[in-house]
Amino acid sequence: MSKINLFISYSHDDETYFRRLKQFINCTNCPNLNIWDDEDIQPGEEWDEEIKRKLNEAHIILLLISQDFLNSKYINEIELKSALKKHELNQCRVIPIFVKECILNIHPQITKLQGLPKGMKFLANMGEQVDSLYTEIYKEIIEVAEELLTDENIRNSISKNDAKSDNAKAIEDLRNKKEIFLSVPDSEEGRKKRKAFIIQVDGKIKYESWPYEIVPSIKNTEELITKSPDEIVTACKAYITSALYSIHIITSETDLVPTDNTSEKQVNKLQYDLSKSEHVNSIFHKRIVWLLSADLKPKLDKEISMDPLFTGNDYECMFDLIKSLDSEKEKKINELKKDFSPNKKVIMFYDFKKDHNSDLRIKLKTRIEENKKISVFPNMPNGTLSTEREELDKCDGALIFYGASDPEWVLMHQSILIGSSAKRPKAICIDEPEINLKIKRDVSINEFITISGNNEFEDGVQNFLDKLKY
């Protein structure tokens, strides 16, 4: 699919909100979308059949939620029922758009979906802030469209076995691996800790839908420890290869630094070395060293210096450590996915309250998006520094628009770009001729491409676009 089919389901009593939404969600602003609503039904067409056909073809379905929407017999029996069925079958994404306050507690099939604006803020209640929420809706929807197109490109690459298929397979592998290898220790103390941790994991899976299972299981471990050391290592190698992470329970210094060469004393080290090898050979495999005593750390510092450490029995800390590794995994997936994105993604940081309607900002966005393979995303109007850094990690390039915003705001966002780990072209667009000297100095020192609002505008934009290609 070269474009994403988007279907808008709404009550005609909410036409004001529908029309305002289309000021943001339209073919000009969203070049990757084919947008359809009932206004597109042509004279002479059978409207019921056309709605059903377009629902069936939709990849994204927006539901404009209000009491009028929920009370509509046709919407309930045809549009809503069909949309939710497709969503459950993973054939489309259904996104509620919260328009006006209504009785939703009797509609759990809607409330369980992630709607927009986030936090279930109803557009009718937002007053002057409403345009910032329409911008949030626009941003989230085009990101979903990009994600769907990217996933399609990944699947196509795997099936064609083309030049990018190794990375495509790596993405699928990272998404699908749901096992954590937990080492099979030599010592009785280590085996007790292993069993205790698996009990914690079982509770986490049952009550919190934790995604991972531990391998080998308790039953498999009981079988393993009756085998020879070589057989244990062979079996563990298979487990490690199938796992996303490996956790190594260390009860003594000799577990990783044996005092003799007998195979019985090397089982822990061999498992650890196998996971080190997997870390080197795979695109992403992480090790956690679980020291049962803090006294072991200085004795093993040289051996384990590059690994995340966990000491003691606070299992929640272990789960937090795994959660941090999951964040690394997602960053790795996002990095690999860039090769399959239909467009290069540029984030534009700007002060929404002061510069959203700036003629130069709109001109800059329009000029960059003349290249149909580039999409400009705004930062979230009410985003935090943390979420803005996460957004930046997904981008190929970044811009700061400096118009009526305060110099402190600009400097703060410069620091975000400077501090980001990935190398990407970065630019600052200046709408104020008498720019603060400190900002001008910082722009120069940190090699921002400068795009000014005067006759040098076109040269600055072209410089940014040229660097974005590489």
PDB file of C-alpha atoms in Angstrom, residues 151-445:
ATOM      1  CA  ASP A 151       5.594  -1.969   8.970  1.00  0.00           C
ATOM      2  CA  GLU A 152       4.330  -2.761   5.478  1.00  0.00           C
ATOM      3  CA  ASN A 153       7.773  -1.934   4.058  1.00  0.00           C
ATOM      4  CA  ILE A 154       9.403  -4.186   6.674  1.00  0.00           C
ATOM      5  CA  ARG A 155       7.138  -7.107   5.754  1.00  0.00           C
ATOM      6  CA  ASN A 156       7.779  -6.554   2.046  1.00  0.00           C
ATOM      7  CA  SER A 157      11.538  -6.503   2.608  1.00  0.00           C
ATOM      8  CA  ILE A 158      11.419  -9.826   4.467  1.00  0.00           C
ATOM      9  CA  SER A 159       9.310 -11.495   1.771  1.00  0.00           C
ATOM     10  CA  LYS A 160      11.494 -10.179  -1.056  1.00  0.00           C
ATOM     11  CA  ASN A 161      14.748 -10.976   0.788  1.00  0.00           C
ATOM     12  CA  ASP A 162      16.210  -7.733  -0.546  1.00  0.00           C
ATOM     13  CA  ALA A 163      19.248  -5.671   0.504  1.00  0.00           C
ATOM     14  CA  LYS A 164      17.477  -4.429   3.659  1.00  0.00           C
ATOM     15  CA  SER A 165      15.978  -7.766   4.711  1.00  0.00           C
ATOM     16  CA  ASP A 166      18.604  -8.462   7.404  1.00  0.00           C
ATOM     17  CA  ASN A 167      17.557  -5.315   9.244  1.00  0.00           C
ATOM     18  CA  ALA A 168      13.883  -6.080   8.624  1.00  0.00           C
ATOM     19  CA  LYS A 169      14.323  -9.543  10.139  1.00  0.00           C
ATOM     20  CA  ALA A 170      16.208  -8.026  13.076  1.00  0.00           C
ATOM     21  CA  ILE A 171      13.256  -5.709  13.787  1.00  0.00           C
ATOM     22  CA  GLU A 172      10.818  -8.622  13.724  1.00  0.00           C
ATOM     23  CA  ASP A 173      13.164 -10.634  15.932  1.00  0.00           C
ATOM     24  CA  LEU A 174      13.388  -7.867  18.534  1.00  0.00           C
ATOM     25  CA  ARG A 175       9.620  -7.429  18.529  1.00  0.00           C
ATOM     26  CA  ASN A 176       8.896 -11.138  18.849  1.00  0.00           C
ATOM     27  CA  LYS A 177      11.471 -12.317  21.394  1.00  0.00           C
ATOM     28  CA  LYS A 178       9.658 -12.732  24.708  1.00  0.00           C
ATOM     29  CA  GLU A 179      12.103 -14.885  26.685  1.00  0.00           C
ATOM     30  CA  ILE A 180      14.773 -14.077  29.269  1.00  0.00           C
ATOM     31  CA  PHE A 181      17.511 -16.616  29.949  1.00  0.00           C
ATOM     32  CA  LEU A 182      18.142 -17.096  33.677  1.00  0.00           C
ATOM     33  CA  SER A 183      21.408 -18.932  34.273  1.00  0.00           C
ATOM     34  CA  VAL A 184      21.486 -22.381  35.833  1.00  0.00           C
ATOM     35  CA  PRO A 185      23.896 -21.923  38.768  1.00  0.00           C
ATOM     36  CA  ASP A 186      26.153 -24.644  40.176  1.00  0.00           C
ATOM     37  CA  SER A 187      25.373 -23.777  43.785  1.00  0.00           C
ATOM     38  CA  GLU A 188      22.336 -24.639  45.884  1.00  0.00           C
ATOM     39  CA  GLU A 189      22.101 -20.997  47.006  1.00  0.00           C
ATOM     40  CA  GLY A 190      21.984 -19.851  43.398  1.00  0.00           C
ATOM     41  CA  ARG A 191      19.275 -22.337  42.499  1.00  0.00           C
ATOM     42  CA  LYS A 192      17.122 -21.154  45.420  1.00  0.00           C
ATOM     43  CA  LYS A 193      17.413 -17.550  44.217  1.00  0.00           C
ATOM     44  CA  ARG A 194      16.575 -18.666  40.698  1.00  0.00           C
ATOM     45  CA  LYS A 195      13.406 -20.388  41.894  1.00  0.00           C
ATOM     46  CA  ALA A 196      12.412 -17.380  44.022  1.00  0.00           C
ATOM     47  CA  PHE A 197      12.810 -15.015  41.075  1.00  0.00           C
ATOM     48  CA  ILE A 198      10.715 -17.237  38.793  1.00  0.00           C
ATOM     49  CA  ILE A 199       7.917 -17.109  41.399  1.00  0.00           C
ATOM     50  CA  GLN A 200       8.107 -13.293  41.253  1.00  0.00           C
ATOM     51  CA  VAL A 201       7.964 -13.415  37.461  1.00  0.00           C
ATOM     52  CA  ASP A 202       4.930 -15.731  37.508  1.00  0.00           C
ATOM     53  CA  GLY A 203       3.093 -13.197  39.667  1.00  0.00           C
ATOM     54  CA  LYS A 204       4.142 -10.370  37.373  1.00  0.00           C
ATOM     55  CA  ILE A 205       2.865 -12.258  34.320  1.00  0.00           C
ATOM     56  CA  LYS A 206      -0.424 -13.147  36.008  1.00  0.00           C
ATOM     57  CA  TYR A 207      -1.311  -9.815  37.587  1.00  0.00           C
ATOM     58  CA  GLU A 208       0.480  -7.238  35.436  1.00  0.00           C
ATOM     59  CA  SER A 209       0.617  -8.935  32.008  1.00  0.00           C
ATOM     60  CA  TRP A 210       4.408  -8.844  32.064  1.00  0.00           C
ATOM     61  CA  PRO A 211       5.529  -9.866  28.549  1.00  0.00           C
ATOM     62  CA  TYR A 212       8.476 -12.180  29.284  1.00  0.00           C
ATOM     63  CA  GLU A 213       8.857 -15.757  30.428  1.00  0.00           C
ATOM     64  CA  ILE A 214      11.964 -17.241  32.040  1.00  0.00           C
ATOM     65  CA  VAL A 215      13.911 -20.006  30.315  1.00  0.00           C
ATOM     66  CA  PRO A 216      14.799 -22.680  31.263  1.00  0.00           C
ATOM     67  CA  SER A 217      11.663 -23.153  33.366  1.00  0.00           C
ATOM     68  CA  ILE A 218      11.807 -24.711  36.834  1.00  0.00           C
ATOM     69  CA  LYS A 219      10.843 -28.095  35.354  1.00  0.00           C
ATOM     70  CA  ASN A 220      13.459 -27.829  32.585  1.00  0.00           C
ATOM     71  CA  THR A 221      16.105 -26.821  35.122  1.00  0.00           C
ATOM     72  CA  GLU A 222      15.407 -29.885  37.239  1.00  0.00           C
ATOM     73  CA  GLU A 223      16.104 -31.983  34.149  1.00  0.00           C
ATOM     74  CA  LEU A 224      19.179 -29.967  33.170  1.00  0.00           C
ATOM     75  CA  ILE A 225      21.053 -30.292  36.454  1.00  0.00           C
ATOM     76  CA  THR A 226      21.043 -34.082  36.103  1.00  0.00           C
ATOM     77  CA  LYS A 227      22.979 -33.800  32.832  1.00  0.00           C
ATOM     78  CA  SER A 228      26.715 -33.476  32.274  1.00  0.00           C
ATOM     79  CA  PRO A 229      28.253 -29.963  32.235  1.00  0.00           C
ATOM     80  CA  ASP A 230      28.736 -30.153  28.460  1.00  0.00           C
ATOM     81  CA  GLU A 231      25.084 -31.106  27.942  1.00  0.00           C
ATOM     82  CA  ILE A 232      24.013 -28.239  30.208  1.00  0.00           C
ATOM     83  CA  VAL A 233      26.029 -25.763  28.187  1.00  0.00           C
ATOM     84  CA  THR A 234      24.671 -27.077  24.855  1.00  0.00           C
ATOM     85  CA  ALA A 235      21.094 -26.724  26.125  1.00  0.00           C
ATOM     86  CA  CYS A 236      21.751 -23.286  27.616  1.00  0.00           C
ATOM     87  CA  LYS A 237      23.245 -22.087  24.328  1.00  0.00           C
ATOM     88  CA  ALA A 238      19.934 -22.849  22.626  1.00  0.00           C
ATOM     89  CA  TYR A 239      18.035 -20.974  25.355  1.00  0.00           C
ATOM     90  CA  ILE A 240      20.359 -17.952  25.152  1.00  0.00           C
ATOM     91  CA  THR A 241      20.024 -17.713  21.372  1.00  0.00           C
ATOM     92  CA  SER A 242      16.233 -17.571  21.674  1.00  0.00           C
ATOM     93  CA  ALA A 243      16.268 -15.008  24.511  1.00  0.00           C
ATOM     94  CA  LEU A 244      16.300 -11.225  24.383  1.00  0.00           C
ATOM     95  CA  TYR A 245      18.206 -10.822  27.669  1.00  0.00           C
ATOM     96  CA  SER A 246      20.249 -13.085  29.898  1.00  0.00           C
ATOM     97  CA  ILE A 247      20.530 -12.875  33.703  1.00  0.00           C
ATOM     98  CA  HIS A 248      23.516 -14.514  35.397  1.00  0.00           C
ATOM     99  CA  ILE A 249      23.228 -15.457  39.076  1.00  0.00           C
ATOM    100  CA  ILE A 250      26.667 -15.169  40.697  1.00  0.00           C
ATOM    101  CA  THR A 251      27.141 -16.591  44.202  1.00  0.00           C
ATOM    102  CA  SER A 252      30.933 -16.539  44.446  1.00  0.00           C
ATOM    103  CA  GLU A 253      34.028 -15.151  42.760  1.00  0.00           C
ATOM    104  CA  THR A 254      34.858 -18.561  41.292  1.00  0.00           C
ATOM    105  CA  ASP A 255      31.617 -18.584  39.273  1.00  0.00           C
ATOM    106  CA  LEU A 256      33.235 -16.293  36.690  1.00  0.00           C
ATOM    107  CA  VAL A 257      36.897 -16.701  37.634  1.00  0.00           C
ATOM    108  CA  PRO A 258      37.356 -20.448  38.299  1.00  0.00           C
ATOM    109  CA  THR A 259      40.250 -21.463  40.547  1.00  0.00           C
ATOM    110  CA  ASP A 260      40.758 -24.680  38.585  1.00  0.00           C
ATOM    111  CA  ASN A 261      39.980 -25.990  35.120  1.00  0.00           C
ATOM    112  CA  THR A 262      37.485 -28.721  35.957  1.00  0.00           C
ATOM    113  CA  SER A 263      34.335 -28.500  33.853  1.00  0.00           C
ATOM    114  CA  GLU A 264      32.154 -28.554  36.973  1.00  0.00           C
ATOM    115  CA  LYS A 265      33.663 -25.237  38.071  1.00  0.00           C
ATOM    116  CA  GLN A 266      33.212 -23.592  34.671  1.00  0.00           C
ATOM    117  CA  VAL A 267      29.472 -24.020  33.977  1.00  0.00           C
ATOM    118  CA  ASN A 268      28.567 -20.509  35.202  1.00  0.00           C
ATOM    119  CA  LYS A 269      31.400 -18.915  33.263  1.00  0.00           C
ATOM    120  CA  LEU A 270      30.571 -20.868  30.120  1.00  0.00           C
ATOM    121  CA  GLN A 271      26.957 -19.657  30.268  1.00  0.00           C
ATOM    122  CA  TYR A 272      28.197 -16.103  30.792  1.00  0.00           C
ATOM    123  CA  ASP A 273      30.645 -16.410  27.876  1.00  0.00           C
ATOM    124  CA  LEU A 274      27.902 -17.790  25.644  1.00  0.00           C
ATOM    125  CA  SER A 275      25.751 -14.728  26.331  1.00  0.00           C
ATOM    126  CA  LYS A 276      28.746 -12.448  25.678  1.00  0.00           C
ATOM    127  CA  SER A 277      29.143 -14.157  22.313  1.00  0.00           C
ATOM    128  CA  GLU A 278      25.427 -13.707  21.588  1.00  0.00           C
ATOM    129  CA  HIS A 279      25.763 -10.023  22.496  1.00  0.00           C
ATOM    130  CA  VAL A 280      28.538  -9.624  19.916  1.00  0.00           C
ATOM    131  CA  ASN A 281      26.913 -11.679  17.166  1.00  0.00           C
ATOM    132  CA  SER A 282      23.309 -10.522  17.465  1.00  0.00           C
ATOM    133  CA  ILE A 283      21.989  -7.052  16.722  1.00  0.00           C
ATOM    134  CA  PHE A 284      20.765  -6.667  20.309  1.00  0.00           C
ATOM    135  CA  HIS A 285      21.305  -8.923  23.326  1.00  0.00           C
ATOM    136  CA  LYS A 286      21.831  -7.620  26.861  1.00  0.00           C
ATOM    137  CA  ARG A 287      23.307  -9.286  29.942  1.00  0.00           C
ATOM    138  CA  ILE A 288      22.484  -8.622  33.599  1.00  0.00           C
ATOM    139  CA  VAL A 289      24.898  -9.826  36.267  1.00  0.00           C
ATOM    140  CA  TRP A 290      23.061 -10.670  39.500  1.00  0.00           C
ATOM    141  CA  LEU A 291      25.508 -10.565  42.388  1.00  0.00           C
ATOM    142  CA  LEU A 292      24.018 -12.190  45.461  1.00  0.00           C
ATOM    143  CA  SER A 293      26.513 -10.281  47.602  1.00  0.00           C
ATOM    144  CA  ALA A 294      27.767  -6.713  47.113  1.00  0.00           C
ATOM    145  CA  ASP A 295      31.197  -7.915  48.305  1.00  0.00           C
ATOM    146  CA  LEU A 296      31.623  -9.698  44.974  1.00  0.00           C
ATOM    147  CA  LYS A 297      31.656  -6.526  42.894  1.00  0.00           C
ATOM    148  CA  PRO A 298      35.262  -5.386  43.525  1.00  0.00           C
ATOM    149  CA  LYS A 299      36.486  -8.949  42.951  1.00  0.00           C
ATOM    150  CA  LEU A 300      34.758  -9.166  39.566  1.00  0.00           C
ATOM    151  CA  ASP A 301      34.955  -5.555  38.402  1.00  0.00           C
ATOM    152  CA  LYS A 302      37.280  -6.308  35.507  1.00  0.00           C
ATOM    153  CA  GLU A 303      35.141  -9.172  34.226  1.00  0.00           C
ATOM    154  CA  ILE A 304      31.721  -7.503  34.506  1.00  0.00           C
ATOM    155  CA  SER A 305      32.539  -3.817  34.053  1.00  0.00           C
ATOM    156  CA  MET A 306      30.461  -3.459  30.863  1.00  0.00           C
ATOM    157  CA  ASP A 307      27.329  -5.203  32.185  1.00  0.00           C
ATOM    158  CA  PRO A 308      24.305  -3.881  34.089  1.00  0.00           C
ATOM    159  CA  LEU A 309      24.491  -5.063  37.705  1.00  0.00           C
ATOM    160  CA  PHE A 310      21.810  -6.140  40.159  1.00  0.00           C
ATOM    161  CA  THR A 311      22.635  -6.856  43.799  1.00  0.00           C
ATOM    162  CA  GLY A 312      20.423  -8.248  46.551  1.00  0.00           C
ATOM    163  CA  ASN A 313      16.788  -9.343  46.677  1.00  0.00           C
ATOM    164  CA  ASP A 314      14.756  -6.265  45.699  1.00  0.00           C
ATOM    165  CA  TYR A 315      13.024  -7.873  42.747  1.00  0.00           C
ATOM    166  CA  GLU A 316      11.228  -4.663  41.760  1.00  0.00           C
ATOM    167  CA  CYS A 317      14.656  -3.153  41.120  1.00  0.00           C
ATOM    168  CA  MET A 318      15.376  -6.067  38.796  1.00  0.00           C
ATOM    169  CA  PHE A 319      12.122  -5.444  36.924  1.00  0.00           C
ATOM    170  CA  ASP A 320      13.023  -1.734  36.689  1.00  0.00           C
ATOM    171  CA  LEU A 321      16.404  -2.684  35.238  1.00  0.00           C
ATOM    172  CA  ILE A 322      14.723  -4.861  32.617  1.00  0.00           C
ATOM    173  CA  LYS A 323      12.346  -1.994  31.862  1.00  0.00           C
ATOM    174  CA  SER A 324      15.325   0.274  31.167  1.00  0.00           C
ATOM    175  CA  LEU A 325      16.707  -2.351  28.774  1.00  0.00           C
ATOM    176  CA  ASP A 326      13.325  -2.412  27.064  1.00  0.00           C
ATOM    177  CA  SER A 327      13.735   1.329  26.441  1.00  0.00           C
ATOM    178  CA  GLU A 328      17.109   0.631  24.817  1.00  0.00           C
ATOM    179  CA  LYS A 329      15.474  -2.059  22.717  1.00  0.00           C
ATOM    180  CA  GLU A 330      12.796   0.363  21.493  1.00  0.00           C
ATOM    181  CA  LYS A 331      15.460   2.905  20.554  1.00  0.00           C
ATOM    182  CA  LYS A 332      17.265   0.208  18.587  1.00  0.00           C
ATOM    183  CA  ILE A 333      14.042  -0.741  16.793  1.00  0.00           C
ATOM    184  CA  ASN A 334      13.340   2.920  15.956  1.00  0.00           C
ATOM    185  CA  GLU A 335      16.871   3.312  14.635  1.00  0.00           C
ATOM    186  CA  LEU A 336      16.461   0.271  12.361  1.00  0.00           C
ATOM    187  CA  LYS A 337      12.972   1.318  11.268  1.00  0.00           C
ATOM    188  CA  LYS A 338      14.262   4.559   9.741  1.00  0.00           C
ATOM    189  CA  ASP A 339      15.473   2.555   6.732  1.00  0.00           C
ATOM    190  CA  PHE A 340      11.882   1.496   6.056  1.00  0.00           C
ATOM    191  CA  SER A 341      10.039   4.745   6.713  1.00  0.00           C
ATOM    192  CA  PRO A 342       8.140   6.063   3.663  1.00  0.00           C
ATOM    193  CA  ASN A 343       9.366   9.566   4.504  1.00  0.00           C
ATOM    194  CA  LYS A 344      12.257  11.176   6.293  1.00  0.00           C
ATOM    195  CA  LYS A 345      10.954  12.654   9.514  1.00  0.00           C
ATOM    196  CA  VAL A 346      11.838  16.163  10.659  1.00  0.00           C
ATOM    197  CA  ILE A 347      10.693  17.529  14.001  1.00  0.00           C
ATOM    198  CA  MET A 348      10.063  21.268  14.279  1.00  0.00           C
ATOM    199  CA  PHE A 349      10.294  22.662  17.805  1.00  0.00           C
ATOM    200  CA  TYR A 350       8.312  25.871  18.207  1.00  0.00           C
ATOM    201  CA  ASP A 351       6.422  27.767  20.884  1.00  0.00           C
ATOM    202  CA  PHE A 352       2.857  26.807  20.013  1.00  0.00           C
ATOM    203  CA  LYS A 353       1.163  29.710  21.791  1.00  0.00           C
ATOM    204  CA  LYS A 354       3.338  32.359  20.142  1.00  0.00           C
ATOM    205  CA  ASP A 355       4.395  30.981  16.770  1.00  0.00           C
ATOM    206  CA  HIS A 356       1.803  28.461  15.567  1.00  0.00           C
ATOM    207  CA  ASN A 357       0.263  31.000  13.174  1.00  0.00           C
ATOM    208  CA  SER A 358       3.535  32.610  12.108  1.00  0.00           C
ATOM    209  CA  ASP A 359       3.629  33.104   8.331  1.00  0.00           C
ATOM    210  CA  LEU A 360       7.330  32.238   8.235  1.00  0.00           C
ATOM    211  CA  ARG A 361       6.867  29.032  10.238  1.00  0.00           C
ATOM    212  CA  ILE A 362       4.079  27.907   7.891  1.00  0.00           C
ATOM    213  CA  LYS A 363       6.187  28.895   4.880  1.00  0.00           C
ATOM    214  CA  LEU A 364       9.128  26.871   6.253  1.00  0.00           C
ATOM    215  CA  LYS A 365       7.019  23.746   6.830  1.00  0.00           C
ATOM    216  CA  THR A 366       5.407  24.039   3.387  1.00  0.00           C
ATOM    217  CA  ARG A 367       8.766  24.556   1.662  1.00  0.00           C
ATOM    218  CA  ILE A 368      10.376  21.508   3.286  1.00  0.00           C
ATOM    219  CA  GLU A 369       7.372  19.303   2.549  1.00  0.00           C
ATOM    220  CA  GLU A 370       7.494  20.223  -1.142  1.00  0.00           C
ATOM    221  CA  ASN A 371       9.816  17.247  -1.144  1.00  0.00           C
ATOM    222  CA  LYS A 372       7.126  14.567  -0.893  1.00  0.00           C
ATOM    223  CA  LYS A 373       9.525  12.226   0.913  1.00  0.00           C
ATOM    224  CA  ILE A 374       9.876  14.513   3.948  1.00  0.00           C
ATOM    225  CA  SER A 375       7.316  15.013   6.721  1.00  0.00           C
ATOM    226  CA  VAL A 376       7.579  17.833   9.267  1.00  0.00           C
ATOM    227  CA  PHE A 377       6.188  16.980  12.708  1.00  0.00           C
ATOM    228  CA  PRO A 378       5.578  19.598  15.410  1.00  0.00           C
ATOM    229  CA  ASN A 379       6.686  19.057  18.972  1.00  0.00           C
ATOM    230  CA  MET A 380       3.734  18.304  21.247  1.00  0.00           C
ATOM    231  CA  PRO A 381       2.184  21.628  22.330  1.00  0.00           C
ATOM    232  CA  ASN A 382       2.061  20.518  25.976  1.00  0.00           C
ATOM    233  CA  GLY A 383       4.980  18.078  25.876  1.00  0.00           C
ATOM    234  CA  THR A 384       7.673  17.695  28.524  1.00  0.00           C
ATOM    235  CA  LEU A 385      11.428  17.824  27.939  1.00  0.00           C
ATOM    236  CA  SER A 386      11.490  14.057  28.384  1.00  0.00           C
ATOM    237  CA  THR A 387       8.871  13.430  25.693  1.00  0.00           C
ATOM    238  CA  GLU A 388      10.576  15.935  23.387  1.00  0.00           C
ATOM    239  CA  ARG A 389      13.850  14.017  23.693  1.00  0.00           C
ATOM    240  CA  GLU A 390      11.993  10.798  22.874  1.00  0.00           C
ATOM    241  CA  GLU A 391      10.474  12.459  19.808  1.00  0.00           C
ATOM    242  CA  LEU A 392      13.910  13.608  18.718  1.00  0.00           C
ATOM    243  CA  ASP A 393      15.280  10.064  18.859  1.00  0.00           C
ATOM    244  CA  LYS A 394      12.821   9.037  16.127  1.00  0.00           C
ATOM    245  CA  CYS A 395      13.771  11.824  13.719  1.00  0.00           C
ATOM    246  CA  ASP A 396      16.146  12.220  10.791  1.00  0.00           C
ATOM    247  CA  GLY A 397      16.491  15.986  11.255  1.00  0.00           C
ATOM    248  CA  ALA A 398      15.409  18.742  13.616  1.00  0.00           C
ATOM    249  CA  LEU A 399      14.500  22.421  13.441  1.00  0.00           C
ATOM    250  CA  ILE A 400      13.974  25.133  16.022  1.00  0.00           C
ATOM    251  CA  PHE A 401      11.697  27.964  14.935  1.00  0.00           C
ATOM    252  CA  TYR A 402      12.570  31.183  16.716  1.00  0.00           C
ATOM    253  CA  GLY A 403       9.921  33.831  16.214  1.00  0.00           C
ATOM    254  CA  ALA A 404       8.092  35.440  19.132  1.00  0.00           C
ATOM    255  CA  SER A 405       9.335  32.810  21.587  1.00  0.00           C
ATOM    256  CA  ASP A 406      11.501  33.773  24.547  1.00  0.00           C
ATOM    257  CA  PRO A 407      15.295  33.421  24.167  1.00  0.00           C
ATOM    258  CA  GLU A 408      15.315  31.040  27.163  1.00  0.00           C
ATOM    259  CA  TRP A 409      12.890  28.727  25.332  1.00  0.00           C
ATOM    260  CA  VAL A 410      15.163  28.686  22.285  1.00  0.00           C
ATOM    261  CA  LEU A 411      18.308  28.025  24.328  1.00  0.00           C
ATOM    262  CA  MET A 412      16.616  25.162  26.170  1.00  0.00           C
ATOM    263  CA  HIS A 413      15.658  23.479  22.893  1.00  0.00           C
ATOM    264  CA  GLN A 414      19.098  24.081  21.445  1.00  0.00           C
ATOM    265  CA  SER A 415      20.490  22.159  24.405  1.00  0.00           C
ATOM    266  CA  ILE A 416      18.108  19.258  23.662  1.00  0.00           C
ATOM    267  CA  LEU A 417      19.403  19.052  20.090  1.00  0.00           C
ATOM    268  CA  ILE A 418      23.032  19.410  21.132  1.00  0.00           C
ATOM    269  CA  GLY A 419      22.655  16.731  23.803  1.00  0.00           C
ATOM    270  CA  SER A 420      20.928  14.158  21.577  1.00  0.00           C
ATOM    271  CA  SER A 421      22.982  11.049  20.879  1.00  0.00           C
ATOM    272  CA  ALA A 422      22.207  10.581  17.185  1.00  0.00           C
ATOM    273  CA  LYS A 423      23.878  12.657  14.494  1.00  0.00           C
ATOM    274  CA  ARG A 424      21.325  14.509  12.424  1.00  0.00           C
ATOM    275  CA  PRO A 425      21.176  17.830  10.560  1.00  0.00           C
ATOM    276  CA  LYS A 426      19.842  20.547  12.827  1.00  0.00           C
ATOM    277  CA  ALA A 427      18.758  24.047  11.976  1.00  0.00           C
ATOM    278  CA  ILE A 428      17.339  27.156  13.574  1.00  0.00           C
ATOM    279  CA  CYS A 429      14.935  29.376  11.665  1.00  0.00           C
ATOM    280  CA  ILE A 430      15.044  32.976  12.834  1.00  0.00           C
ATOM    281  CA  ASP A 431      12.140  35.369  12.346  1.00  0.00           C
ATOM    282  CA  GLU A 432      13.756  38.152  14.379  1.00  0.00           C
ATOM    283  CA  PRO A 433      16.515  40.153  12.592  1.00  0.00           C
ATOM    284  CA  GLU A 434      18.011  41.522  15.830  1.00  0.00           C
ATOM    285  CA  ILE A 435      18.585  38.101  17.350  1.00  0.00           C
ATOM    286  CA  ASN A 436      20.026  37.920  20.840  1.00  0.00           C
ATOM    287  CA  LEU A 437      23.850  37.779  20.539  1.00  0.00           C
ATOM    288  CA  LYS A 438      24.145  34.792  22.863  1.00  0.00           C
ATOM    289  CA  ILE A 439      21.797  32.743  20.691  1.00  0.00           C
ATOM    290  CA  LYS A 440      23.710  33.788  17.568  1.00  0.00           C
ATOM    291  CA  ARG A 441      26.980  32.714  19.223  1.00  0.00           C
ATOM    292  CA  ASP A 442      25.537  29.382  20.365  1.00  0.00           C
ATOM    293  CA  VAL A 443      24.127  28.692  16.902  1.00  0.00           C
ATOM    294  CA  SER A 444      27.541  29.294  15.376  1.00  0.00           C
ATOM    295  CA  ILE A 445      29.470  27.234  17.940  1.00  0.00           C
TER     296      ILE A 445
END
